[in-house]
Short mmCIF file of C-alpha atoms in Angstrom, two decimals:
data_model
loop_
_atom_site.label_atom_id
_atom_site.label_comp_id
_atom_site.label_asym_id
_atom_site.label_seq_id
_atom_site.Cartn_x
_atom_site.Cartn_y
_atom_site.Cartn_z
CA MET E 1 -141.18 22.92 21.12
CA SER E 2 -139.52 19.60 20.52
CA SER E 3 -136.73 19.00 18.08
CA THR E 4 -134.67 15.90 17.67
CA ILE E 5 -131.22 16.15 19.12
CA ILE E 6 -130.04 12.56 18.81
CA GLN E 7 -131.01 10.23 16.00
CA VAL E 8 -130.09 6.58 16.27
CA GLU E 9 -130.86 4.75 13.03
CA ASN E 10 -130.71 0.98 12.71
CA VAL E 11 -127.57 0.74 14.73
CA SER E 12 -125.89 -2.65 15.00
CA MET E 13 -122.50 -3.31 16.50
CA MET E 14 -120.42 -6.40 15.89
CA PHE E 15 -117.42 -7.57 17.87
CA ASN E 16 -114.98 -10.34 17.24
CA LYS E 17 -115.49 -12.93 19.91
CA SER E 18 -112.78 -15.38 18.91
CA LYS E 19 -111.27 -17.15 21.90
CA GLU E 20 -107.85 -15.63 21.72
CA HIS E 21 -107.25 -12.16 20.58
CA ILE E 22 -104.31 -12.11 18.25
CA ASP E 23 -102.34 -8.99 18.84
CA ASN E 24 -98.91 -9.72 17.50
CA LEU E 25 -97.42 -10.47 14.15
CA LYS E 26 -95.74 -13.71 15.16
CA GLU E 27 -98.99 -15.38 16.20
CA TYR E 28 -100.77 -13.87 13.24
CA PHE E 29 -98.42 -15.57 10.79
CA ILE E 30 -98.48 -18.87 12.61
CA LYS E 31 -102.25 -18.92 12.58
CA LEU E 32 -102.31 -17.77 8.98
CA VAL E 33 -100.09 -20.66 7.92
CA LYS E 34 -102.07 -23.16 9.98
CA HIS E 35 -105.35 -21.74 8.66
CA GLN E 36 -106.62 -21.05 12.12
CA LEU E 37 -107.55 -17.46 11.62
CA TYR E 38 -111.20 -17.62 12.38
CA PHE E 39 -113.52 -14.91 13.26
CA GLU E 40 -116.45 -15.34 15.55
CA GLU E 41 -119.14 -12.77 15.25
CA PHE E 42 -120.84 -11.34 18.23
CA TRP E 43 -123.55 -8.75 17.88
CA ALA E 44 -123.60 -6.51 20.91
CA LEU E 45 -126.39 -4.39 19.47
CA LYS E 46 -128.96 -5.39 16.91
CA ASN E 47 -130.92 -2.92 14.91
CA ILE E 48 -131.52 -0.23 17.48
CA SER E 49 -133.43 2.86 16.39
CA PHE E 50 -134.80 5.71 18.41
CA ASN E 51 -134.86 9.47 18.51
CA VAL E 52 -134.25 11.69 21.46
CA ASP E 53 -135.85 15.10 21.62
CA LYS E 54 -134.26 18.16 23.06
CA GLY E 55 -134.73 18.38 26.81
CA GLU E 56 -135.69 14.76 27.29
CA ALA E 57 -134.22 12.63 30.03
CA ILE E 58 -133.91 9.04 28.99
CA GLY E 59 -132.95 6.09 31.11
CA ILE E 60 -131.45 2.94 29.66
CA ILE E 61 -131.96 -0.23 31.65
CA GLY E 62 -131.02 -3.82 31.15
CA LEU E 63 -128.99 -6.64 32.65
CA ASN E 64 -125.22 -6.74 32.50
CA GLY E 65 -124.03 -7.37 28.97
CA SER E 66 -127.19 -6.14 27.35
CA GLY E 67 -125.31 -3.54 25.34
CA LYS E 68 -126.02 -0.42 27.38
CA SER E 69 -122.49 0.82 27.56
CA THR E 70 -121.83 0.01 23.93
CA LEU E 71 -124.85 2.09 23.00
CA LEU E 72 -123.61 4.99 25.09
CA LYS E 73 -120.18 4.78 23.52
CA ILE E 74 -121.72 4.88 20.08
CA ILE E 75 -123.78 7.93 20.98
CA ALA E 76 -120.72 9.60 22.47
CA GLN E 77 -118.96 8.87 19.16
CA VAL E 78 -116.23 6.90 20.80
CA MET E 79 -117.17 3.93 18.61
CA LYS E 80 -118.49 3.78 15.11
CA PRO E 81 -121.36 1.33 14.65
CA THR E 82 -120.82 -1.57 12.26
CA ILE E 83 -124.12 -0.82 10.58
CA GLY E 84 -126.36 2.18 10.90
CA LYS E 85 -125.92 5.80 11.74
CA VAL E 86 -126.02 8.14 14.69
CA ASN E 87 -126.58 11.85 14.32
CA VAL E 88 -126.00 14.17 17.22
CA TYR E 89 -126.84 17.85 17.10
CA GLY E 90 -125.17 19.51 20.05
CA SER E 91 -122.31 19.32 22.50
CA ILE E 92 -121.91 16.16 24.54
CA ALA E 93 -120.50 15.89 28.04
CA PRO E 94 -119.68 12.25 28.56
CA LEU E 95 -119.65 11.09 32.14
CA ILE E 96 -118.91 7.55 31.15
CA GLU E 97 -116.11 7.27 33.62
CA LEU E 98 -115.20 10.20 35.78
CA GLY E 99 -111.69 11.40 35.38
CA ALA E 100 -110.85 9.18 32.44
CA GLY E 101 -108.51 11.79 31.11
CA PHE E 102 -106.66 12.47 34.32
CA ASP E 103 -102.94 12.09 34.52
CA MET E 104 -102.06 10.83 37.95
CA ASN E 105 -98.71 12.60 38.01
CA LEU E 106 -100.14 16.04 37.49
CA SER E 107 -101.74 18.30 40.05
CA ALA E 108 -105.44 19.09 40.28
CA ARG E 109 -104.81 22.46 38.65
CA GLU E 110 -103.05 20.92 35.66
CA ASN E 111 -105.60 18.17 35.37
CA ILE E 112 -108.45 20.64 35.20
CA PHE E 113 -106.92 22.15 32.10
CA LEU E 114 -105.94 18.79 30.62
CA ASN E 115 -109.32 17.18 31.18
CA GLY E 116 -111.20 20.29 30.15
CA THR E 117 -109.44 20.40 26.82
CA VAL E 118 -110.05 16.65 26.45
CA LEU E 119 -113.74 17.45 26.69
CA GLY E 120 -113.32 19.98 23.91
CA TYR E 121 -113.18 23.25 25.83
CA SER E 122 -110.55 25.85 25.09
CA ARG E 123 -107.95 26.95 27.62
CA LYS E 124 -109.64 30.29 27.91
CA GLN E 125 -112.98 28.72 28.74
CA MET E 126 -111.33 26.54 31.35
CA LYS E 127 -109.72 29.57 32.96
CA SER E 128 -113.13 31.10 33.49
CA TYR E 129 -114.54 27.84 34.86
CA PHE E 130 -111.56 27.17 37.09
CA GLU E 131 -112.91 28.64 40.33
CA ASN E 132 -116.33 27.17 39.84
CA ILE E 133 -114.81 23.70 39.47
CA LEU E 134 -112.78 23.98 42.63
CA ASP E 135 -115.68 25.44 44.56
CA PHE E 136 -117.95 22.62 43.55
CA SER E 137 -115.47 19.86 44.20
CA GLU E 138 -114.29 21.54 47.43
CA LEU E 139 -110.67 20.85 46.59
CA TRP E 140 -109.12 24.28 47.09
CA ASP E 141 -106.73 22.88 49.70
CA PHE E 142 -105.35 20.34 47.26
CA VAL E 143 -105.07 22.37 44.12
CA ASP E 144 -101.36 21.77 43.65
CA VAL E 145 -101.18 18.22 44.91
CA PRO E 146 -100.59 15.48 42.33
CA ILE E 147 -103.85 13.61 42.07
CA LYS E 148 -102.23 10.23 42.59
CA ASN E 149 -102.38 11.21 46.25
CA PHE E 150 -106.13 11.85 46.05
CA SER E 151 -108.76 9.48 47.36
CA SER E 152 -111.07 7.96 44.76
CA GLY E 153 -113.88 10.13 46.08
CA MET E 154 -111.85 13.26 45.52
CA ILE E 155 -111.02 12.21 41.97
CA ALA E 156 -114.68 11.51 41.28
CA ARG E 157 -115.64 14.90 42.65
CA LEU E 158 -113.14 16.66 40.48
CA GLY E 159 -114.18 14.67 37.42
CA PHE E 160 -117.84 15.40 37.93
CA ALA E 161 -117.18 19.08 38.52
CA ILE E 162 -115.19 19.40 35.30
CA ALA E 163 -117.64 17.47 33.15
CA THR E 164 -120.67 19.41 34.30
CA VAL E 165 -119.21 22.88 34.68
CA SER E 166 -120.56 24.23 31.44
CA MET E 167 -124.16 23.52 30.65
CA PRO E 168 -123.82 20.88 27.95
CA ASP E 169 -126.59 20.14 25.46
CA ILE E 170 -126.36 16.44 26.12
CA LEU E 171 -125.18 14.71 29.26
CA ILE E 172 -124.34 11.04 29.10
CA VAL E 173 -124.16 9.35 32.46
CA ASP E 174 -123.05 5.78 33.01
CA GLU E 175 -123.46 4.50 36.55
CA ILE E 176 -121.30 7.16 38.04
CA LEU E 177 -123.54 8.57 40.65
CA SER E 178 -122.85 5.62 42.87
CA VAL E 179 -119.46 7.01 43.79
CA GLY E 180 -118.70 9.42 46.59
CA ASP E 181 -120.43 9.88 49.89
CA TYR E 182 -124.12 10.71 50.27
CA LYS E 183 -123.41 14.40 50.57
CA PHE E 184 -121.60 14.45 47.28
CA GLN E 185 -124.30 12.33 45.65
CA GLU E 186 -126.89 14.81 46.77
CA LYS E 187 -124.83 17.62 45.32
CA CYS E 188 -124.50 15.74 42.03
CA ASN E 189 -128.22 15.05 41.85
CA LYS E 190 -128.87 18.72 42.46
CA ARG E 191 -126.57 19.75 39.69
CA MET E 192 -128.10 17.19 37.34
CA GLN E 193 -131.55 18.61 38.08
CA GLN E 194 -130.17 22.04 37.35
CA ILE E 195 -128.81 20.87 34.02
CA ILE E 196 -132.13 19.23 33.16
CA GLU E 197 -134.01 22.40 34.04
CA ASN E 198 -131.65 24.26 31.78
CA GLY E 199 -133.08 22.27 28.92
CA ALA E 200 -130.32 19.75 28.48
CA THR E 201 -130.87 16.24 27.25
CA ILE E 202 -129.80 13.45 29.54
CA ILE E 203 -129.07 9.83 28.82
CA LEU E 204 -128.65 7.84 31.97
CA VAL E 205 -127.59 4.25 32.40
CA SER E 206 -128.19 2.85 35.82
CA HIS E 207 -128.97 -0.31 37.67
CA SER E 208 -130.81 1.76 40.18
CA ILE E 209 -134.40 1.71 39.00
CA GLU E 210 -135.24 4.31 41.63
CA GLN E 211 -132.85 6.79 40.09
CA ILE E 212 -134.28 6.23 36.61
CA ARG E 213 -137.81 6.77 37.87
CA GLU E 214 -136.71 9.89 39.66
CA LEU E 215 -134.74 11.57 36.90
CA CYS E 216 -136.21 10.26 33.65
CA LYS E 217 -139.55 10.44 31.92
CA ARG E 218 -138.75 7.88 29.29
CA ALA E 219 -136.87 4.63 29.45
CA ILE E 220 -135.44 2.14 27.01
CA TRP E 221 -135.02 -1.50 27.98
CA LEU E 222 -132.29 -3.47 26.27
CA GLU E 223 -131.80 -7.19 26.40
CA LYS E 224 -129.02 -9.06 24.63
CA GLY E 225 -128.54 -6.21 22.22
CA CYS E 226 -132.17 -5.88 21.23
CA MET E 227 -134.59 -3.21 22.24
CA VAL E 228 -137.37 -4.78 24.27
CA MET E 229 -139.34 -1.72 25.16
CA ASP E 230 -139.30 2.03 24.73
CA GLY E 231 -141.80 4.11 26.60
CA LEU E 232 -142.73 5.93 29.77
CA ALA E 233 -140.16 5.34 32.48
CA ASP E 234 -142.66 4.04 35.03
CA VAL E 235 -144.24 1.58 32.61
CA VAL E 236 -140.92 0.24 31.35
CA CYS E 237 -139.48 -0.01 34.85
CA ASP E 238 -142.50 -1.95 36.11
CA LYS E 239 -142.28 -4.40 33.24
CA TYR E 240 -138.54 -4.75 33.74
CA MET E 241 -138.87 -5.45 37.42
CA ASN E 242 -141.56 -8.05 36.79
CA SER E 243 -139.64 -9.96 34.14
CA MET W 1 -113.09 18.74 0.29
CA LYS W 2 -115.68 18.64 3.06
CA LYS W 3 -113.69 16.00 4.87
CA ILE W 4 -110.64 18.21 4.87
CA SER W 5 -112.51 21.22 6.21
CA VAL W 6 -114.02 19.04 8.96
CA MET W 7 -110.50 17.90 9.77
CA PHE W 8 -109.25 21.46 10.04
CA SER W 9 -112.11 22.68 12.20
CA GLY W 10 -111.55 19.66 14.46
CA PHE W 11 -107.89 20.50 14.69
CA PHE W 12 -108.71 24.07 15.54
CA LYS W 13 -111.13 23.06 18.27
CA TYR W 14 -108.62 20.72 19.85
CA LYS W 15 -105.46 22.77 19.42
CA ASP W 16 -105.50 23.63 23.12
CA LEU W 17 -105.67 19.95 23.95
CA LEU W 18 -102.62 19.39 21.78
CA MET W 19 -100.76 22.06 23.73
CA GLU W 20 -101.87 20.53 27.02
CA LEU W 21 -100.67 17.10 25.96
CA VAL W 22 -97.30 18.47 24.91
CA SER W 23 -96.86 20.44 28.11
CA ARG W 24 -97.88 17.41 30.13
CA ASP W 25 -95.14 15.32 28.53
CA ILE W 26 -92.57 17.98 29.25
CA LYS W 27 -93.71 18.59 32.81
CA ILE W 28 -93.69 14.92 33.68
CA ARG W 29 -90.32 14.45 32.15
CA TYR W 30 -88.59 17.15 34.14
CA ARG W 31 -90.55 17.14 37.34
CA ARG W 32 -88.77 15.72 40.35
CA SER W 33 -85.43 15.30 38.70
CA VAL W 34 -82.76 17.24 40.51
CA LEU W 35 -81.11 18.62 37.44
CA GLY W 36 -84.44 19.13 35.70
CA LEU W 37 -84.19 20.73 32.32
CA PHE W 38 -80.45 20.70 32.64
CA TRP W 39 -80.48 17.00 31.74
CA THR W 40 -81.58 17.70 28.21
CA LEU W 41 -78.61 19.94 27.80
CA LEU W 42 -76.21 17.65 29.58
CA ASN W 43 -77.21 14.35 28.02
CA PRO W 44 -76.13 15.06 24.43
CA ILE W 45 -72.96 16.72 25.69
CA LEU W 46 -72.01 13.61 27.65
CA MET W 47 -72.85 11.42 24.66
CA MET W 48 -70.71 13.60 22.47
CA THR W 49 -67.79 13.42 24.89
CA VAL W 50 -67.89 9.63 24.89
CA MET W 51 -68.21 9.44 21.14
CA THR W 52 -65.41 11.93 20.62
CA LEU W 53 -63.11 10.00 22.91
CA VAL W 54 -63.92 6.70 21.26
CA PHE W 55 -63.87 7.79 17.66
CA SER W 56 -61.15 10.38 17.58
CA GLY W 57 -58.95 8.22 19.80
CA LEU W 58 -59.58 4.73 18.46
CA PHE W 59 -60.78 4.90 14.89
CA ARG W 60 -59.32 8.13 13.67
CA PHE W 61 -61.79 9.11 11.05
CA ASP W 62 -60.46 12.18 9.44
CA ILE W 63 -63.29 14.53 10.22
CA GLU W 64 -62.90 18.18 10.95
CA ASN W 65 -64.67 19.43 14.09
CA PHE W 66 -65.65 15.92 15.05
CA PRO W 67 -67.64 16.94 18.18
CA ILE W 68 -69.95 19.13 16.14
CA TYR W 69 -69.99 16.71 13.23
CA PHE W 70 -71.23 14.06 15.62
CA PHE W 71 -73.59 16.44 17.40
CA THR W 72 -75.42 17.49 14.26
CA GLY W 73 -76.13 13.91 13.26
CA HIS W 74 -76.80 12.71 16.76
CA ILE W 75 -79.43 15.22 17.81
CA LEU W 76 -81.43 14.82 14.61
CA PHE W 77 -81.35 11.06 14.77
CA THR W 78 -82.17 10.99 18.49
CA PHE W 79 -85.13 13.22 17.82
CA LEU W 80 -86.35 10.87 15.13
CA THR W 81 -86.10 7.70 17.20
CA GLU W 82 -87.47 9.33 20.35
CA SER W 83 -90.46 10.91 18.66
CA THR W 84 -91.40 7.91 16.56
CA THR W 85 -90.99 5.45 19.43
CA ASN W 86 -93.13 7.57 21.75
CA GLY W 87 -95.59 8.20 18.96
CA MET W 88 -95.83 4.48 18.27
CA HIS W 89 -96.90 3.75 21.84
CA SER W 90 -99.12 6.80 22.18
CA ILE W 91 -102.41 5.28 21.03
CA VAL W 92 -102.14 2.12 23.10
CA GLU W 93 -101.04 4.15 26.11
CA SER W 94 -104.02 6.46 25.88
CA SER W 95 -106.48 3.60 25.56
CA ASN W 96 -108.41 4.54 28.66
CA LEU W 97 -109.03 7.99 27.27
CA ILE W 98 -109.87 6.83 23.77
CA ASN W 99 -112.33 4.36 25.26
CA LYS W 100 -114.26 7.03 27.08
CA VAL W 101 -114.28 10.30 25.22
CA TYR W 102 -114.27 11.33 21.60
CA ILE W 103 -110.99 12.98 20.71
CA PRO W 104 -109.32 13.13 17.31
CA LYS W 105 -106.88 10.27 17.77
CA TYR W 106 -104.08 11.69 15.65
CA LEU W 107 -103.49 14.19 18.44
CA PHE W 108 -101.69 11.57 20.49
CA PRO W 109 -98.86 10.70 18.09
CA LEU W 110 -98.67 14.33 17.04
CA SER W 111 -98.25 15.54 20.62
CA LYS W 112 -95.41 13.07 21.16
CA VAL W 113 -93.62 14.34 18.07
CA LEU W 114 -94.00 17.93 19.23
CA SER W 115 -92.77 17.26 22.74
CA SER W 116 -89.73 15.51 21.30
CA GLY W 117 -89.36 18.57 19.13
CA VAL W 118 -89.06 20.68 22.27
CA ASN W 119 -86.30 18.35 23.44
CA LEU W 120 -84.62 18.78 20.08
CA ILE W 121 -84.54 22.53 20.63
CA PHE W 122 -82.84 22.01 24.00
CA SER W 123 -80.27 19.74 22.36
CA PHE W 124 -79.73 22.42 19.78
CA VAL W 125 -78.93 24.88 22.57
CA ALA W 126 -76.49 22.34 23.99
CA MET W 127 -74.85 22.18 20.58
CA ILE W 128 -74.39 25.93 20.55
CA PHE W 129 -72.62 25.71 23.91
CA VAL W 130 -70.29 23.07 22.54
CA MET W 131 -69.66 25.18 19.45
CA ILE W 132 -68.61 28.07 21.66
CA ALA W 133 -66.47 25.81 23.81
CA THR W 134 -64.67 24.18 20.90
CA GLY W 135 -64.28 27.45 19.05
CA VAL W 136 -66.24 26.50 15.94
CA LYS W 137 -67.19 29.45 13.81
CA PHE W 138 -70.82 30.46 13.60
CA TYR W 139 -72.25 31.04 10.15
CA SER W 140 -75.34 32.97 9.19
CA THR W 141 -76.55 29.91 7.28
CA MET W 142 -77.44 28.43 10.66
CA LEU W 143 -80.52 30.62 10.55
CA LEU W 144 -81.99 28.07 8.15
CA THR W 145 -82.28 25.56 11.01
CA PRO W 146 -86.07 25.98 11.47
CA LEU W 147 -86.50 24.82 7.88
CA ILE W 148 -84.75 21.51 8.41
CA ILE W 149 -86.59 21.01 11.70
CA PHE W 150 -89.86 21.53 9.86
CA TYR W 151 -88.95 18.92 7.21
CA LEU W 152 -87.95 16.53 9.94
CA LEU W 153 -91.17 17.08 11.89
CA LEU W 154 -93.14 16.05 8.82
CA LEU W 155 -91.14 12.86 8.51
CA ALA W 156 -91.41 12.05 12.21
CA ALA W 157 -95.15 12.77 12.33
CA GLY W 158 -95.81 10.57 9.30
CA LEU W 159 -93.75 7.72 10.62
CA SER W 160 -95.37 8.00 14.06
CA LEU W 161 -98.84 7.77 12.57
CA ILE W 162 -97.90 4.64 10.64
CA LEU W 163 -96.19 2.99 13.61
CA ALA W 164 -98.99 3.91 16.02
CA SER W 165 -101.52 2.24 13.71
CA CYS W 166 -99.39 -0.90 13.43
CA GLN W 167 -98.79 -1.05 17.16
CA VAL W 168 -102.52 -1.15 17.87
CA PHE W 169 -102.98 -4.28 15.80
CA PHE W 170 -99.63 -5.95 16.36
CA ARG W 171 -97.97 -5.30 19.66
CA ASP W 172 -94.63 -6.67 18.51
CA THR W 173 -94.22 -3.74 16.15
CA ALA W 174 -92.25 -2.10 18.96
CA GLN W 175 -89.71 -4.93 19.10
CA LEU W 176 -89.25 -4.96 15.36
CA TYR W 177 -88.93 -1.22 15.20
CA SER W 178 -86.24 -1.06 17.87
CA VAL W 179 -84.12 -3.47 15.82
CA PHE W 180 -84.90 -1.49 12.72
CA THR W 181 -83.78 1.81 14.26
CA LEU W 182 -80.50 0.19 15.25
CA LEU W 183 -79.89 -0.83 11.65
CA TRP W 184 -81.04 2.56 10.48
CA MET W 185 -78.61 4.28 12.82
CA TYR W 186 -75.64 2.30 11.48
CA LEU W 187 -76.67 3.08 7.92
CA THR W 188 -76.67 6.77 8.71
CA PRO W 189 -73.37 8.64 8.79
CA ILE W 190 -73.66 9.97 12.32
CA PHE W 191 -70.21 9.22 13.64
CA TYR W 192 -68.47 8.15 10.45
CA PRO W 193 -67.84 10.14 7.29
CA VAL W 194 -70.40 9.95 4.50
CA SER W 195 -67.70 8.64 2.16
CA LEU W 196 -67.47 5.45 4.22
CA LEU W 197 -70.79 4.24 2.83
CA GLY W 198 -69.13 4.58 -0.53
CA ASP W 199 -70.21 2.67 -3.59
CA LYS W 200 -71.40 -0.53 -1.99
CA LEU W 201 -74.17 1.07 -0.04
CA LYS W 202 -75.04 3.84 -2.41
CA ILE W 203 -78.71 2.87 -2.31
CA ALA W 204 -78.70 3.35 1.43
CA LEU W 205 -77.34 6.82 0.84
CA THR W 206 -80.00 7.91 -1.59
CA LEU W 207 -82.98 6.18 -0.03
CA ASN W 208 -82.24 6.89 3.60
CA PRO W 209 -84.02 10.16 4.33
CA MET W 210 -81.86 10.81 7.37
CA VAL W 211 -78.75 11.06 5.19
CA HIS W 212 -80.33 13.97 3.35
CA TYR W 213 -81.56 15.67 6.50
CA ILE W 214 -78.25 15.36 8.32
CA THR W 215 -76.24 16.50 5.29
CA TYR W 216 -78.54 19.50 5.02
CA PHE W 217 -78.00 20.30 8.69
CA ARG W 218 -74.23 19.92 8.45
CA ASN W 219 -74.15 22.17 5.40
CA ILE W 220 -75.75 25.01 7.27
CA VAL W 221 -73.95 24.52 10.59
CA LEU W 222 -70.45 23.48 9.57
CA ASP W 223 -69.94 24.29 5.91
CA ASN W 224 -71.45 27.76 5.63
CA LYS W 225 -73.32 26.52 2.60
CA VAL W 226 -76.86 27.39 1.61
CA PRO W 227 -78.45 24.09 0.62
CA SER W 228 -79.40 23.88 -3.03
CA LEU W 229 -82.97 23.98 -4.23
CA GLN W 230 -82.71 20.31 -5.04
CA GLN W 231 -81.70 19.50 -1.46
CA ASN W 232 -84.65 21.46 -0.16
CA ILE W 233 -87.04 19.72 -2.51
CA THR W 234 -85.67 16.29 -1.63
CA CYS W 235 -86.08 16.87 2.10
CA LEU W 236 -89.50 18.44 1.76
CA VAL W 237 -90.83 15.75 -0.56
CA MET W 238 -89.52 12.95 1.62
CA GLY W 239 -91.17 14.53 4.66
CA LEU W 240 -94.44 15.14 2.85
CA MET W 241 -94.51 11.62 1.46
CA PHE W 242 -94.23 10.11 4.91
CA PHE W 243 -96.71 12.58 6.34
CA CYS W 244 -99.39 11.97 3.71
CA PHE W 245 -98.90 8.23 3.74
CA GLY W 246 -99.09 8.25 7.54
CA LEU W 247 -102.31 10.25 7.52
CA CYS W 248 -103.87 7.90 4.97
CA VAL W 249 -102.98 4.77 6.91
CA PHE W 250 -104.14 6.32 10.16
CA TYR W 251 -107.44 7.56 8.79
CA ARG W 252 -108.29 4.26 7.21
CA LYS W 253 -107.62 2.30 10.37
CA GLN W 254 -108.55 4.63 13.21
CA ASP W 255 -112.17 3.52 13.57
CA LYS W 256 -110.98 0.01 14.32
CA PHE W 257 -108.49 1.04 17.03
CA ILE W 258 -111.13 0.96 19.72
CA LEU W 259 -111.78 -2.74 19.13
CA HIS W 260 -108.14 -3.61 19.73
CA ILE W 261 -107.06 -1.49 22.69
#
């Protein structure tokens, strides 16, 4: 049984690369009068198309600046592509940056509800997940401490626990498993495996080829915004390492 | 039609987030301040005391119940400037969230307007204390207050959406707007009688939405007068106009926000 869960169709993304970013009216008018309002195109992604089936685990590899994160943002619907279309059929748990929605002044308890609702869960759902999150992140002792006093590892733990507490249909992971100590990493890997076994789709961006080989069956190799290769993870990884 | 239903289902899904954002604003505001919530009550009362001393002592406008006259105008106008200013910054402030997760972006300005709305309710309570203290009579027309707050929320939400969109593209919107609110405040009869604007500035009287809102509020609090249908329509239409225009501007521009924050 394989049905498409993510469709990426001819996606291209353009940014303005002009030297100085004009962000105020005063400069805008000066430049307008002097006819210096130019626009330099920069295509971060060019004509990317692929489909992801339900239950697949896909790794995206490429050098820095090859457009990996842009692609993830487009799939997570944070950005709209300049050209092309992305269809997603299912709930997405973005792990693009752990704890992006945290407010440093609030306690762990309050942040669980804030971040949970940011991810689209209702308050009621979060109440039922609450204990699970604290168990997983092992933060019971700090539940009412403002998280600005947390270590970065603790914040990462909390963020990961919240994002993965419900079994999402699609999990988007961007280089986050490099945070935390080895024990926590192990725990994360275990939970990821669990989510995969549950039939979730995973999109993983990593510079660690090992991790891609371990978790993914299929890999996509991006270079300068173009898709170089799309195929079995081992094959693509070998080619990538040899280039 | 489909777009609108998508909008509503999105709103429904994220209504808890809206509540969380509002409660966050309120918690952060009152946490770790000794007087806590009491400040919201105290602040307008102190303002009123100063204004009463200055204006009843120095300028001698002939206004009955000056403390309450001032209070009614002051709390509405403070709500407007506070909510729109916070709303204006809300998108840029939340950039790290908007960059990472998909959330309907209008929630940010909207949450700022609602949390200022909570402050408005506290100021309203402060006003009731002052009314008791100064022995002003209570009228049953005051029960119409939620109506005027609703009209004002529409106006504030619309304006916040417009300003938030501008602020993303031009960061000096904030500077311009602070000057503009100053002008706006002086063109609104908050501490002077409406008659002072007189003939010369009649346009300011008819076009300034705050004049209508504050007059409405004073009618129900001080004059024991049920506002006419025309007054209601004027306030409602002005609020709706801002709200719809704000939504349009916001919706047309929101996909580009991410490239500028």
